[in-house]
């Protein structure tokens, strides 16, 4: 059941693309290969996103977010009404996805509810390592 609910959330929008490694060269009276680093380039736009160590193993945003969703799917959490928001920045070099679970709510005091929220972030530019965090979404007013 949880698998079906998560599959019904749809795709990951702008975060759904692949990347490839491209060699780097220095041109100084001759073309020299840079052996230690490569460029990470988007497959869909051919836009470079970062320069990283040749040993770097990129993980797509979708694969990172599916890892978080796999943990959610295997949990005993009530996923009824779950919502996922995914966004990118820096031309896709950074992305995050946030899942809000409205059925896991606590009331801190009268009319002050907080719902369980799980977020994951990933980057190709080294600014964020893959991270999954758990927190709460505070409902400030009735109309959100």
One Martini backbone bead per residue (centre of mass of N, CA, C, O) as a GRO file, in nm:
protein
  144
    1UNK     BB    1   0.059   0.062  -0.023
    2UNK     BB    2   0.294   0.266   0.010
    3UNK     BB    3   0.402   0.235  -0.278
    4UNK     BB    4   0.152   0.350  -0.422
    5UNK     BB    5   0.148   0.627  -0.289
    6UNK     BB    6   0.433   0.716  -0.386
    7UNK     BB    7   0.383   0.674  -0.694
    8UNK     BB    8   0.142   0.899  -0.696
    9UNK     BB    9   0.334   1.163  -0.677
   10UNK     BB   10   0.526   1.131  -0.908
   11UNK     BB   11   0.758   1.315  -1.023
   12UNK     BB   12   1.068   1.535  -1.007
   13UNK     BB   13   1.097   1.711  -1.237
   14UNK     BB   14   1.378   1.910  -1.252
   15UNK     BB   15   1.543   1.661  -1.100
   16UNK     BB   16   1.512   1.484  -1.378
   17UNK     BB   17   1.842   1.391  -1.438
   18UNK     BB   18   2.142   1.341  -1.601
   19UNK     BB   19   2.493   1.263  -1.572
   20UNK     BB   20   2.836   1.344  -1.664
   21UNK     BB   21   3.166   1.286  -1.741
   22UNK     BB   22   3.429   1.525  -1.818
   23UNK     BB   23   3.703   1.621  -1.943
   24UNK     BB   24   3.999   1.809  -1.880
   25UNK     BB   25   4.171   2.106  -2.011
   26UNK     BB   26   4.486   2.251  -2.098
   27UNK     BB   27   4.580   2.557  -2.265
   28UNK     BB   28   4.949   2.567  -2.338
   29UNK     BB   29   5.061   2.528  -2.647
   30UNK     BB   30   4.900   2.277  -2.530
   31UNK     BB   31   4.724   1.991  -2.476
   32UNK     BB   32   4.614   1.910  -2.141
   33UNK     BB   33   4.542   1.675  -1.922
   34UNK     BB   34   4.327   1.648  -1.646
   35UNK     BB   35   4.366   1.388  -1.414
   36UNK     BB   36   4.204   1.480  -1.132
   37UNK     BB   37   3.960   1.606  -1.304
   38UNK     BB   38   3.604   1.679  -1.360
   39UNK     BB   39   3.309   1.723  -1.528
   40UNK     BB   40   2.976   1.800  -1.455
   41UNK     BB   41   2.713   1.702  -1.685
   42UNK     BB   42   2.433   1.757  -1.842
   43UNK     BB   43   2.255   1.567  -2.066
   44UNK     BB   44   2.015   1.768  -2.164
   45UNK     BB   45   2.215   2.057  -2.182
   46UNK     BB   46   2.539   2.053  -2.146
   47UNK     BB   47   2.576   2.160  -1.856
   48UNK     BB   48   2.786   2.267  -1.630
   49UNK     BB   49   2.807   2.211  -1.263
   50UNK     BB   50   3.108   2.088  -1.211
   51UNK     BB   51   3.416   2.030  -1.031
   52UNK     BB   52   3.578   1.715  -0.980
   53UNK     BB   53   3.688   1.444  -0.883
   54UNK     BB   54   3.753   1.155  -1.052
   55UNK     BB   55   3.626   0.977  -0.801
   56UNK     BB   56   3.360   1.083  -0.833
   57UNK     BB   57   3.011   0.975  -0.752
   58UNK     BB   58   2.733   1.031  -0.892
   59UNK     BB   59   2.401   1.113  -0.769
   60UNK     BB   60   2.105   1.133  -0.841
   61UNK     BB   61   1.833   1.282  -0.730
   62UNK     BB   62   1.635   1.049  -0.767
   63UNK     BB   63   1.799   0.835  -0.617
   64UNK     BB   64   1.809   0.983  -0.349
   65UNK     BB   65   1.496   1.011  -0.309
   66UNK     BB   66   1.434   0.705  -0.328
   67UNK     BB   67   1.581   0.633  -0.070
   68UNK     BB   68   1.394   0.788   0.116
   69UNK     BB   69   1.130   0.646   0.017
   70UNK     BB   70   1.210   0.363   0.107
   71UNK     BB   71   1.197   0.426   0.407
   72UNK     BB   72   0.905   0.518   0.412
   73UNK     BB   73   0.779   0.258   0.294
   74UNK     BB   74   0.900   0.064   0.536
   75UNK     BB   75   0.730   0.193   0.721
   76UNK     BB   76   0.458   0.264   0.969
   77UNK     BB   77   0.352   0.497   0.828
   78UNK     BB   78   0.105   0.724   0.758
   79UNK     BB   79   0.042   0.822   0.407
   80UNK     BB   80  -0.197   0.981   0.426
   81UNK     BB   81  -0.167   1.279   0.243
   82UNK     BB   82   0.090   1.292   0.117
   83UNK     BB   83   0.359   1.527   0.045
   84UNK     BB   84   0.556   1.650  -0.237
   85UNK     BB   85   0.854   1.858  -0.261
   86UNK     BB   86   1.041   1.978  -0.548
   87UNK     BB   87   1.373   2.130  -0.596
   88UNK     BB   88   1.590   2.361  -0.771
   89UNK     BB   89   1.933   2.475  -0.817
   90UNK     BB   90   2.182   2.574  -1.003
   91UNK     BB   91   2.080   2.416  -1.266
   92UNK     BB   92   2.074   2.135  -1.073
   93UNK     BB   93   2.310   2.106  -0.860
   94UNK     BB   94   2.056   2.142  -0.670
   95UNK     BB   95   1.843   1.945  -0.437
   96UNK     BB   96   1.504   1.898  -0.307
   97UNK     BB   97   1.296   1.701  -0.076
   98UNK     BB   98   0.953   1.707   0.061
   99UNK     BB   99   0.774   1.535   0.322
  100UNK     BB  100   0.431   1.539   0.420
  101UNK     BB  101   0.262   1.405   0.724
  102UNK     BB  102  -0.056   1.467   0.839
  103UNK     BB  103  -0.103   1.197   1.029
  104UNK     BB  104   0.161   1.322   1.181
  105UNK     BB  105   0.042   1.481   1.463
  106UNK     BB  106   0.093   1.758   1.684
  107UNK     BB  107  -0.003   1.924   1.986
  108UNK     BB  108   0.126   2.184   2.164
  109UNK     BB  109  -0.132   2.365   2.147
  110UNK     BB  110  -0.383   2.538   2.090
  111UNK     BB  111  -0.374   2.564   1.752
  112UNK     BB  112  -0.072   2.392   1.745
  113UNK     BB  113   0.042   2.229   1.474
  114UNK     BB  114   0.252   1.935   1.391
  115UNK     BB  115   0.408   1.787   1.119
  116UNK     BB  116   0.559   1.551   0.963
  117UNK     BB  117   0.899   1.589   0.823
  118UNK     BB  118   1.078   1.501   0.524
  119UNK     BB  119   1.419   1.548   0.410
  120UNK     BB  120   1.610   1.591   0.100
  121UNK     BB  121   1.953   1.622  -0.020
  122UNK     BB  122   2.140   1.729  -0.320
  123UNK     BB  123   2.461   1.730  -0.507
  124UNK     BB  124   2.714   1.825  -0.768
  125UNK     BB  125   2.896   2.076  -0.613
  126UNK     BB  126   2.950   2.006  -0.288
  127UNK     BB  127   2.746   2.166  -0.094
  128UNK     BB  128   2.588   1.884  -0.071
  129UNK     BB  129   2.519   1.622   0.087
  130UNK     BB  130   2.360   1.350   0.146
  131UNK     BB  131   2.041   1.419   0.312
  132UNK     BB  132   1.840   1.324   0.597
  133UNK     BB  133   1.550   1.476   0.748
  134UNK     BB  134   1.377   1.539   1.060
  135UNK     BB  135   1.059   1.705   1.123
  136UNK     BB  136   0.851   2.001   1.123
  137UNK     BB  137   0.523   2.132   1.042
  138UNK     BB  138   0.389   2.440   1.099
  139UNK     BB  139   0.067   2.550   1.167
  140UNK     BB  140  -0.019   2.880   1.167
  141UNK     BB  141  -0.282   2.856   0.990
  142UNK     BB  142  -0.569   2.749   0.841
  143UNK     BB  143  -0.459   2.846   0.531
  144UNK     BB  144  -0.129   2.828   0.539
   0.00000   0.00000   0.00000
